[in-house]
Amino acid sequence: MMDSEKNSTVHEIPTDLFGDTILTTRVQDVINWGRKNSLWPMPYGTACCAIEFMGVVSAAFDISRFGAELVRFSPRQSDLLLVMGTINYKQAPVLKKIYEQMCEPKWVVAVGACASSGGFYNNYSVLQGIDEVVPVDVYVPGCPPRPEQVLDAIVKLQKKIDPKSFVDGLG
Amino acid sequence: MVLAKIFMTLVAQHFKNTLGPAVLKTEERQGQEILTVSPEHLRAVVTSLKVELGFNLLLDIVAIDWQSHVQPRFEVDYLFYKIEGAKRVTLKVPVADGEDPQLNSITDIFSSADWAEREVFDMMGIRFHGHPNLKRLLLWTDFIGHPLRKDYPIQKRQPIPVLDDIV
């Protein structure tokens, strides 16, 4: 062995030092993984869909299985706006303001027929779908929807937040 | 029931005696007396109902758009209640036809008529003379038209309002 090689400070990383306790990934993937598994919903409930949401949160259906159980009643603390119920024209600017008060990144789910399209209220007073004032990520049909449908919407939203983590049905 | 009947004929009789031409028609439906009153005599009849006959509660004011089925087109109904003895009387007032139907306000006799008349104005566009604050109650200020009129187009939408002061 030559002297020059002997004196140089080359450190080889030992491969067996940490064993399999470390895995490498990208920062973006870790953040997305955290975001999709800890959605903080802000319920904007105006009608019977909000009653159904109580069932979604409660033990039988248990929204916490999907990491979204921490319901906040302040838009500044939440990143998932669940609009559940009929939104009329006078309420539209209120809903818009609530949405604007939420911090980025934020997502919106229109739960039920009324929030999605106005439902059967085809008249002078009811907004024909909340997408007239706020951007919507997932629409849930039903009048009101079953709790499973709301959970399905959350899973769909998780797929939207982090599409790569869903491989062959493994969440 | 018999007592109620006697009482009701008394109401009709009272108006026949005191305000003869005011009551155009009296009818009885399901044990309730309904008086059709001419719009000029509305305030006199309401005052008399309250002061002399003791009807101390105005339950509601309802407006009806009969379109061309009945003349005149609009009708305003006043629902009164007497707490002592649980008596009810309904006043029907035909309102002169036209684009701008008008009627006298009874807010100084029954203060509960304030919001009720505002709602009728909001939805049906009937103006009440002498109302202290006749502006829209339920719809927003920039709304054009009166949506419960039968000729308001059901598909018509108006611009989304800006955030109003709630109070």
mmCIF file of C-alpha atoms in Angstrom:
data_model
loop_
_atom_site.group_PDB
_atom_site.id
_atom_site.type_symbol
_atom_site.label_atom_id
_atom_site.label_comp_id
_atom_site.label_asym_id
_atom_site.label_seq_id
_atom_site.Cartn_x
_atom_site.Cartn_y
_atom_site.Cartn_z
ATOM 1 C CA MET A 1 0.000 0.000 0.000
ATOM 2 C CA MET A 2 1.332 3.437 -0.937
ATOM 3 C CA ASP A 3 2.012 6.108 1.696
ATOM 4 C CA SER A 4 -0.236 8.681 0.092
ATOM 5 C CA GLU A 5 -3.168 6.314 0.314
ATOM 6 C CA LYS A 6 -2.369 5.433 3.889
ATOM 7 C CA ASN A 7 -2.470 9.060 5.072
ATOM 8 C CA SER A 8 -5.635 10.183 3.257
ATOM 9 C CA THR A 9 -8.790 10.498 5.349
ATOM 10 C CA VAL A 10 -11.283 8.383 3.479
ATOM 11 C CA HIS A 11 -14.055 7.062 5.710
ATOM 12 C CA GLU A 12 -16.107 4.225 4.501
ATOM 13 C CA ILE A 13 -19.634 4.061 5.827
ATOM 14 C CA PRO A 14 -20.092 0.702 7.439
ATOM 15 C CA THR A 15 -23.220 -0.913 6.002
ATOM 16 C CA ASP A 16 -24.094 -2.868 9.109
ATOM 17 C CA LEU A 17 -23.829 -0.054 11.642
ATOM 18 C CA PHE A 18 -27.594 0.715 11.912
ATOM 19 C CA GLY A 19 -28.885 -2.490 10.458
ATOM 20 C CA ASP A 20 -32.359 -2.085 8.963
ATOM 21 C CA THR A 21 -33.440 0.657 11.373
ATOM 22 C CA ILE A 22 -33.043 3.438 8.790
ATOM 23 C CA LEU A 23 -34.863 3.895 5.544
ATOM 24 C CA THR A 24 -34.266 6.685 3.114
ATOM 25 C CA THR A 25 -36.925 8.761 1.408
ATOM 26 C CA ARG A 26 -37.596 12.251 0.128
ATOM 27 C CA VAL A 27 -38.754 15.145 2.295
ATOM 28 C CA GLN A 28 -41.762 15.718 0.046
ATOM 29 C CA ASP A 29 -42.901 12.126 0.485
ATOM 30 C CA VAL A 30 -42.637 12.298 4.262
ATOM 31 C CA ILE A 31 -44.615 15.545 4.357
ATOM 32 C CA ASN A 32 -47.326 14.137 2.118
ATOM 33 C CA TRP A 33 -47.463 11.002 4.223
ATOM 34 C CA GLY A 34 -48.018 13.162 7.280
ATOM 35 C CA ARG A 35 -50.588 15.357 5.597
ATOM 36 C CA LYS A 36 -52.739 12.562 4.304
ATOM 37 C CA ASN A 37 -52.786 10.725 7.604
ATOM 38 C CA SER A 38 -53.536 13.699 9.823
ATOM 39 C CA LEU A 39 -56.271 15.689 8.137
ATOM 40 C CA TRP A 40 -57.911 18.087 10.553
ATOM 41 C CA PRO A 41 -61.496 18.549 9.466
ATOM 42 C CA MET A 42 -63.464 21.726 9.908
ATOM 43 C CA PRO A 43 -67.160 20.784 9.772
ATOM 44 C CA TYR A 44 -69.317 23.364 8.025
ATOM 45 C CA GLY A 45 -72.624 21.678 8.774
ATOM 46 C CA THR A 46 -75.879 23.335 7.805
ATOM 47 C CA ALA A 47 -78.267 20.405 7.381
ATOM 48 C CA CYS A 48 -78.865 16.691 7.935
ATOM 49 C CA CYS A 49 -75.538 15.681 6.359
ATOM 50 C CA ALA A 50 -73.884 17.143 9.457
ATOM 51 C CA ILE A 51 -75.949 14.735 11.590
ATOM 52 C CA GLU A 52 -74.571 11.925 9.462
ATOM 53 C CA PHE A 53 -71.086 13.260 10.138
ATOM 54 C CA MET A 54 -71.655 12.621 13.852
ATOM 55 C CA GLY A 55 -72.059 8.964 12.925
ATOM 56 C CA VAL A 56 -68.839 9.100 10.920
ATOM 57 C CA VAL A 57 -66.928 10.445 13.916
ATOM 58 C CA SER A 58 -68.489 8.063 16.440
ATOM 59 C CA ALA A 59 -67.307 4.594 17.352
ATOM 60 C CA ALA A 60 -69.283 2.534 14.834
ATOM 61 C CA PHE A 61 -67.598 4.074 11.797
ATOM 62 C CA ASP A 62 -64.713 5.869 13.514
ATOM 63 C CA ILE A 63 -63.080 8.450 11.290
ATOM 64 C CA SER A 64 -59.907 8.209 13.403
ATOM 65 C CA ARG A 65 -59.010 5.002 11.554
ATOM 66 C CA PHE A 66 -58.104 7.374 8.728
ATOM 67 C CA GLY A 67 -56.374 9.910 10.940
ATOM 68 C CA ALA A 68 -58.986 12.615 10.530
ATOM 69 C CA GLU A 69 -60.667 12.533 13.913
ATOM 70 C CA LEU A 70 -59.365 15.811 15.282
ATOM 71 C CA VAL A 71 -62.344 17.996 14.447
ATOM 72 C CA ARG A 72 -61.526 21.683 14.759
ATOM 73 C CA PHE A 73 -64.171 24.359 14.876
ATOM 74 C CA SER A 74 -61.771 27.038 13.768
ATOM 75 C CA PRO A 75 -60.749 27.350 10.113
ATOM 76 C CA ARG A 76 -57.306 28.536 11.159
ATOM 77 C CA GLN A 77 -56.514 25.192 12.789
ATOM 78 C CA SER A 78 -57.825 22.866 10.108
ATOM 79 C CA ASP A 79 -56.927 21.859 6.581
ATOM 80 C CA LEU A 80 -60.006 19.923 5.468
ATOM 81 C CA LEU A 81 -63.259 21.810 4.950
ATOM 82 C CA LEU A 82 -66.253 19.476 5.078
ATOM 83 C CA VAL A 83 -69.268 21.306 3.705
ATOM 84 C CA MET A 84 -72.289 19.327 4.827
ATOM 85 C CA GLY A 85 -75.668 20.730 3.930
ATOM 86 C CA THR A 86 -77.591 23.329 1.995
ATOM 87 C CA ILE A 87 -75.694 26.540 1.292
ATOM 88 C CA ASN A 88 -77.877 29.451 0.290
ATOM 89 C CA TYR A 89 -76.829 32.625 -1.449
ATOM 90 C CA LYS A 90 -76.672 34.667 1.741
ATOM 91 C CA GLN A 91 -74.348 32.102 3.267
ATOM 92 C CA ALA A 92 -72.071 31.854 0.230
ATOM 93 C CA PRO A 93 -69.825 34.793 1.233
ATOM 94 C CA VAL A 94 -69.557 33.355 4.757
ATOM 95 C CA LEU A 95 -68.413 29.994 3.405
ATOM 96 C CA LYS A 96 -65.925 31.734 1.128
ATOM 97 C CA LYS A 97 -64.503 33.693 4.053
ATOM 98 C CA ILE A 98 -64.170 30.538 6.143
ATOM 99 C CA TYR A 99 -62.294 28.900 3.261
ATOM 100 C CA GLU A 100 -60.012 31.894 2.888
ATOM 101 C CA GLN A 101 -59.188 31.813 6.595
ATOM 102 C CA MET A 102 -57.804 28.276 6.355
ATOM 103 C CA CYS A 103 -54.049 27.883 5.958
ATOM 104 C CA GLU A 104 -52.514 26.243 2.906
ATOM 105 C CA PRO A 105 -52.533 23.453 1.991
ATOM 106 C CA LYS A 106 -56.268 22.945 2.261
ATOM 107 C CA TRP A 107 -58.878 20.681 0.781
ATOM 108 C CA VAL A 108 -62.641 20.820 0.408
ATOM 109 C CA VAL A 109 -65.151 17.980 0.385
ATOM 110 C CA ALA A 110 -68.748 18.688 -0.689
ATOM 111 C CA VAL A 111 -70.757 16.206 1.369
ATOM 112 C CA GLY A 112 -74.220 15.429 0.070
ATOM 113 C CA ALA A 113 -76.415 16.469 -2.809
ATOM 114 C CA CYS A 114 -77.058 20.005 -1.561
ATOM 115 C CA ALA A 115 -73.436 21.022 -1.177
ATOM 116 C CA SER A 116 -72.548 19.349 -4.479
ATOM 117 C CA SER A 117 -75.325 20.664 -6.680
ATOM 118 C CA GLY A 118 -78.011 22.410 -4.655
ATOM 119 C CA GLY A 119 -79.872 19.112 -4.336
ATOM 120 C CA PHE A 120 -83.603 19.391 -4.829
ATOM 121 C CA TYR A 121 -83.540 23.077 -3.882
ATOM 122 C CA ASN A 122 -83.781 24.509 -7.373
ATOM 123 C CA ASN A 123 -84.908 27.992 -6.429
ATOM 124 C CA TYR A 124 -83.999 31.634 -5.918
ATOM 125 C CA SER A 125 -82.261 31.198 -2.577
ATOM 126 C CA VAL A 126 -79.985 28.146 -2.756
ATOM 127 C CA LEU A 127 -76.494 28.047 -4.207
ATOM 128 C CA GLN A 128 -76.383 25.401 -6.960
ATOM 129 C CA GLY A 129 -73.242 23.714 -5.670
ATOM 130 C CA ILE A 130 -70.511 25.193 -3.482
ATOM 131 C CA ASP A 131 -68.049 25.064 -6.381
ATOM 132 C CA GLU A 132 -69.536 28.401 -7.379
ATOM 133 C CA VAL A 133 -67.552 29.970 -4.520
ATOM 134 C CA VAL A 134 -64.835 27.517 -3.361
ATOM 135 C CA PRO A 135 -62.788 24.857 -5.195
ATOM 136 C CA VAL A 136 -63.965 21.323 -4.392
ATOM 137 C CA ASP A 137 -61.684 18.262 -4.292
ATOM 138 C CA VAL A 138 -64.198 15.464 -3.667
ATOM 139 C CA TYR A 139 -67.952 15.373 -4.198
ATOM 140 C CA VAL A 140 -70.026 12.933 -2.159
ATOM 141 C CA PRO A 141 -73.486 12.031 -3.512
ATOM 142 C CA GLY A 142 -76.390 11.052 -1.307
ATOM 143 C CA CYS A 143 -79.192 12.702 0.608
ATOM 144 C CA PRO A 144 -77.702 12.318 3.120
ATOM 145 C CA PRO A 145 -74.733 10.072 2.236
ATOM 146 C CA ARG A 146 -73.994 6.943 4.258
ATOM 147 C CA PRO A 147 -71.082 7.282 6.695
ATOM 148 C CA GLU A 148 -69.088 4.857 4.539
ATOM 149 C CA GLN A 149 -69.362 7.319 1.672
ATOM 150 C CA VAL A 150 -67.827 10.090 3.767
ATOM 151 C CA LEU A 151 -64.990 7.754 4.749
ATOM 152 C CA ASP A 152 -64.566 6.833 1.089
ATOM 153 C CA ALA A 153 -64.275 10.529 0.289
ATOM 154 C CA ILE A 154 -61.483 10.871 2.846
ATOM 155 C CA VAL A 155 -59.624 7.902 1.350
ATOM 156 C CA LYS A 156 -60.042 9.396 -2.124
ATOM 157 C CA LEU A 157 -58.667 12.668 -0.823
ATOM 158 C CA GLN A 158 -55.708 10.854 0.727
ATOM 159 C CA LYS A 159 -55.014 9.307 -2.663
ATOM 160 C CA LYS A 160 -55.113 12.768 -4.177
ATOM 161 C CA ILE A 161 -52.709 14.175 -1.574
ATOM 162 C CA ASP A 162 -50.201 11.343 -1.908
ATOM 163 C CA PRO A 163 -50.934 9.196 -4.968
ATOM 164 C CA LYS A 164 -47.668 7.259 -4.801
ATOM 165 C CA SER A 165 -48.264 5.759 -1.371
ATOM 166 C CA PHE A 166 -51.183 3.708 -2.605
ATOM 167 C CA VAL A 167 -49.612 0.717 -4.273
ATOM 168 C CA ASP A 168 -51.733 -2.317 -5.021
ATOM 169 C CA GLY A 169 -54.234 -1.469 -2.360
ATOM 170 C CA LEU A 170 -51.624 -1.058 0.360
ATOM 171 C CA GLY A 171 -52.271 2.260 2.071
ATOM 172 C CA MET B 1 -117.986 24.593 21.009
ATOM 173 C CA VAL B 2 -121.361 26.235 21.524
ATOM 174 C CA LEU B 3 -119.731 28.942 23.581
ATOM 175 C CA ALA B 4 -117.155 29.479 20.869
ATOM 176 C CA LYS B 5 -119.919 29.799 18.303
ATOM 177 C CA ILE B 6 -121.731 32.373 20.362
ATOM 178 C CA PHE B 7 -118.482 34.263 20.821
ATOM 179 C CA MET B 8 -117.776 34.276 17.138
ATOM 180 C CA THR B 9 -121.118 35.522 16.083
ATOM 181 C CA LEU B 10 -120.432 38.233 18.627
ATOM 182 C CA VAL B 11 -117.260 39.219 16.782
ATOM 183 C CA ALA B 12 -119.056 39.452 13.473
ATOM 184 C CA GLN B 13 -121.972 41.243 15.108
ATOM 185 C CA HIS B 14 -119.614 43.676 16.775
ATOM 186 C CA PHE B 15 -118.142 44.738 13.476
ATOM 187 C CA LYS B 16 -121.527 44.895 11.791
ATOM 188 C CA ASN B 17 -122.690 47.290 14.469
ATOM 189 C CA THR B 18 -119.620 49.454 14.841
ATOM 190 C CA LEU B 19 -117.829 49.313 11.501
ATOM 191 C CA GLY B 20 -120.616 48.390 9.120
ATOM 192 C CA PRO B 21 -118.971 48.684 5.695
ATOM 193 C CA ALA B 22 -115.584 47.463 6.953
ATOM 194 C CA VAL B 23 -116.438 43.766 6.856
ATOM 195 C CA LEU B 24 -117.146 42.650 3.325
ATOM 196 C CA LYS B 25 -117.769 39.003 4.135
ATOM 197 C CA THR B 26 -117.811 36.665 7.148
ATOM 198 C CA GLU B 27 -117.241 32.952 6.946
ATOM 199 C CA GLU B 28 -116.563 30.169 9.364
ATOM 200 C CA ARG B 29 -114.145 27.360 8.721
ATOM 201 C CA GLN B 30 -113.308 24.584 11.194
ATOM 202 C CA GLY B 31 -114.630 26.569 14.086
ATOM 203 C CA GLN B 32 -112.702 29.694 13.192
ATOM 204 C CA GLU B 33 -114.089 32.978 12.083
ATOM 205 C CA ILE B 34 -112.702 34.580 8.945
ATOM 206 C CA LEU B 35 -113.541 38.167 8.155
ATOM 207 C CA THR B 36 -112.859 39.776 4.815
ATOM 208 C CA VAL B 37 -112.008 43.391 5.510
ATOM 209 C CA SER B 38 -111.657 46.255 3.078
ATOM 210 C CA PRO B 39 -108.120 47.723 3.073
ATOM 211 C CA GLU B 40 -109.301 51.228 4.055
ATOM 212 C CA HIS B 41 -110.824 49.923 7.269
ATOM 213 C CA LEU B 42 -108.015 47.544 8.211
ATOM 214 C CA ARG B 43 -106.500 49.733 10.905
ATOM 215 C CA ALA B 44 -109.883 50.484 12.463
ATOM 216 C CA VAL B 45 -110.786 46.786 12.578
ATOM 217 C CA VAL B 46 -107.419 45.790 14.050
ATOM 218 C CA THR B 47 -107.637 48.498 16.691
ATOM 219 C CA SER B 48 -111.133 47.367 17.565
ATOM 220 C CA LEU B 49 -110.047 43.717 17.727
ATOM 221 C CA LYS B 50 -107.296 44.612 20.150
ATOM 222 C CA VAL B 51 -108.969 47.223 22.330
ATOM 223 C CA GLU B 52 -112.600 46.162 22.452
ATOM 224 C CA LEU B 53 -112.479 42.415 21.847
ATOM 225 C CA GLY B 54 -109.184 41.686 23.576
ATOM 226 C CA PHE B 55 -107.281 39.909 20.794
ATOM 227 C CA ASN B 56 -103.855 40.514 22.239
ATOM 228 C CA LEU B 57 -101.614 38.457 19.965
ATOM 229 C CA LEU B 58 -100.792 38.861 16.298
ATOM 230 C CA LEU B 59 -99.614 35.407 15.238
ATOM 231 C CA ASP B 60 -98.612 36.012 11.652
ATOM 232 C CA ILE B 61 -99.148 37.977 8.491
ATOM 233 C CA VAL B 62 -99.479 35.958 5.308
ATOM 234 C CA ALA B 63 -99.625 37.160 1.727
ATOM 235 C CA ILE B 64 -101.123 35.222 -1.164
ATOM 236 C CA ASP B 65 -100.584 35.743 -4.871
ATOM 237 C CA TRP B 66 -103.747 34.533 -6.641
ATOM 238 C CA GLN B 67 -102.435 35.537 -10.060
ATOM 239 C CA SER B 68 -105.441 35.779 -12.366
ATOM 240 C CA HIS B 69 -107.607 33.315 -10.429
ATOM 241 C CA VAL B 70 -108.962 35.947 -8.077
ATOM 242 C CA GLN B 71 -109.330 39.703 -8.391
ATOM 243 C CA PRO B 72 -107.587 41.624 -6.979
ATOM 244 C CA ARG B 73 -104.407 39.611 -7.361
ATOM 245 C CA PHE B 74 -102.901 39.927 -3.873
ATOM 246 C CA GLU B 75 -104.410 39.087 -0.522
ATOM 247 C CA VAL B 76 -102.918 39.676 2.918
ATOM 248 C CA ASP B 77 -104.156 37.583 5.856
ATOM 249 C CA TYR B 78 -103.757 38.582 9.488
ATOM 250 C CA LEU B 79 -103.943 35.838 12.093
ATOM 251 C CA PHE B 80 -105.026 37.016 15.549
ATOM 252 C CA TYR B 81 -105.277 35.141 18.812
ATOM 253 C CA LYS B 82 -106.891 35.852 22.117
ATOM 254 C CA ILE B 83 -105.013 34.216 24.960
ATOM 255 C CA GLU B 84 -107.972 34.337 27.368
ATOM 256 C CA GLY B 85 -110.253 31.631 26.026
ATOM 257 C CA ALA B 86 -107.987 30.623 23.137
ATOM 258 C CA LYS B 87 -109.943 32.340 20.392
ATOM 259 C CA ARG B 88 -108.727 32.891 16.875
ATOM 260 C CA VAL B 89 -109.772 35.312 14.172
ATOM 261 C CA THR B 90 -108.388 35.673 10.673
ATOM 262 C CA LEU B 91 -108.664 38.891 8.691
ATOM 263 C CA LYS B 92 -108.482 38.665 4.917
ATOM 264 C CA VAL B 93 -107.585 41.880 3.149
ATOM 265 C CA PRO B 94 -107.683 42.111 -0.647
ATOM 266 C CA VAL B 95 -104.903 44.402 -1.841
ATOM 267 C CA ALA B 96 -105.325 46.615 -4.870
ATOM 268 C CA ASP B 97 -103.784 45.150 -7.984
ATOM 269 C CA GLY B 98 -100.831 46.534 -9.894
ATOM 270 C CA GLU B 99 -97.058 46.457 -9.884
ATOM 271 C CA ASP B 100 -96.822 48.280 -6.578
ATOM 272 C CA PRO B 101 -99.503 46.956 -4.210
ATOM 273 C CA GLN B 102 -99.801 48.935 -0.996
ATOM 274 C CA LEU B 103 -101.447 48.604 2.393
ATOM 275 C CA ASN B 104 -101.473 50.445 5.707
ATOM 276 C CA SER B 105 -99.055 49.281 8.360
ATOM 277 C CA ILE B 106 -100.306 48.102 11.749
ATOM 278 C CA THR B 107 -96.911 48.242 13.465
ATOM 279 C CA ASP B 108 -98.069 50.973 15.854
ATOM 280 C CA ILE B 109 -100.950 48.749 17.031
ATOM 281 C CA PHE B 110 -99.077 45.407 17.139
ATOM 282 C CA SER B 111 -95.298 45.807 17.263
ATOM 283 C CA SER B 112 -94.922 42.148 16.254
ATOM 284 C CA ALA B 113 -96.175 43.219 12.833
ATOM 285 C CA ASP B 114 -92.809 44.898 12.213
ATOM 286 C CA TRP B 115 -90.850 41.883 10.995
ATOM 287 C CA ALA B 116 -93.934 40.157 9.603
ATOM 288 C CA GLU B 117 -94.659 43.110 7.323
ATOM 289 C CA ARG B 118 -91.008 43.279 6.335
ATOM 290 C CA GLU B 119 -91.132 39.622 5.338
ATOM 291 C CA VAL B 120 -94.287 40.162 3.294
ATOM 292 C CA PHE B 121 -92.606 43.119 1.598
ATOM 293 C CA ASP B 122 -89.469 41.063 0.980
ATOM 294 C CA MET B 123 -91.207 38.064 -0.551
ATOM 295 C CA MET B 124 -94.311 39.580 -2.166
ATOM 296 C CA GLY B 125 -93.434 43.227 -2.667
ATOM 297 C CA ILE B 126 -96.392 44.680 -0.809
ATOM 298 C CA ARG B 127 -95.547 48.118 0.556
ATOM 299 C CA PHE B 128 -96.818 49.020 4.021
ATOM 300 C CA HIS B 129 -97.512 52.692 4.593
ATOM 301 C CA GLY B 130 -96.290 53.969 7.923
ATOM 302 C CA HIS B 131 -93.817 51.140 8.577
ATOM 303 C CA PRO B 132 -90.795 52.542 10.441
ATOM 304 C CA ASN B 133 -88.144 50.446 8.684
ATOM 305 C CA LEU B 134 -89.487 48.774 5.567
ATOM 306 C CA LYS B 135 -86.476 46.998 4.114
ATOM 307 C CA ARG B 136 -85.768 43.388 3.201
ATOM 308 C CA LEU B 137 -85.823 40.967 6.130
ATOM 309 C CA LEU B 138 -84.552 37.661 4.737
ATOM 310 C CA LEU B 139 -83.030 38.353 1.337
ATOM 311 C CA TRP B 140 -80.004 40.513 0.739
ATOM 312 C CA THR B 141 -80.227 44.208 -0.100
ATOM 313 C CA ASP B 142 -79.220 43.958 -3.756
ATOM 314 C CA PHE B 143 -81.823 41.298 -4.559
ATOM 315 C CA ILE B 144 -84.071 42.383 -7.421
ATOM 316 C CA GLY B 145 -87.717 41.341 -7.427
ATOM 317 C CA HIS B 146 -89.918 39.442 -5.005
ATOM 318 C CA PRO B 147 -89.427 35.680 -5.311
ATOM 319 C CA LEU B 148 -92.698 34.368 -3.876
ATOM 320 C CA ARG B 149 -94.726 36.125 -6.524
ATOM 321 C CA LYS B 150 -95.945 33.482 -8.900
ATOM 322 C CA ASP B 151 -94.505 35.255 -11.919
ATOM 323 C CA TYR B 152 -90.948 35.230 -10.533
ATOM 324 C CA PRO B 153 -89.014 32.859 -12.848
ATOM 325 C CA ILE B 154 -88.070 29.739 -10.873
ATOM 326 C CA GLN B 155 -84.766 29.303 -12.727
ATOM 327 C CA LYS B 156 -83.691 32.891 -12.216
ATOM 328 C CA ARG B 157 -80.456 33.323 -10.273
ATOM 329 C CA GLN B 158 -79.008 36.550 -8.943
ATOM 330 C CA PRO B 159 -75.367 37.515 -8.329
ATOM 331 C CA ILE B 160 -73.780 36.096 -5.177
ATOM 332 C CA PRO B 161 -73.943 38.869 -2.564
ATOM 333 C CA VAL B 162 -70.981 40.392 -0.766
ATOM 334 C CA LEU B 163 -70.745 39.873 2.975
ATOM 335 C CA ASP B 164 -73.339 42.078 4.664
ATOM 336 C CA ASP B 165 -73.318 43.320 8.196
ATOM 337 C CA ILE B 166 -75.436 40.841 10.106
ATOM 338 C CA VAL B 167 -76.908 43.379 12.523
#
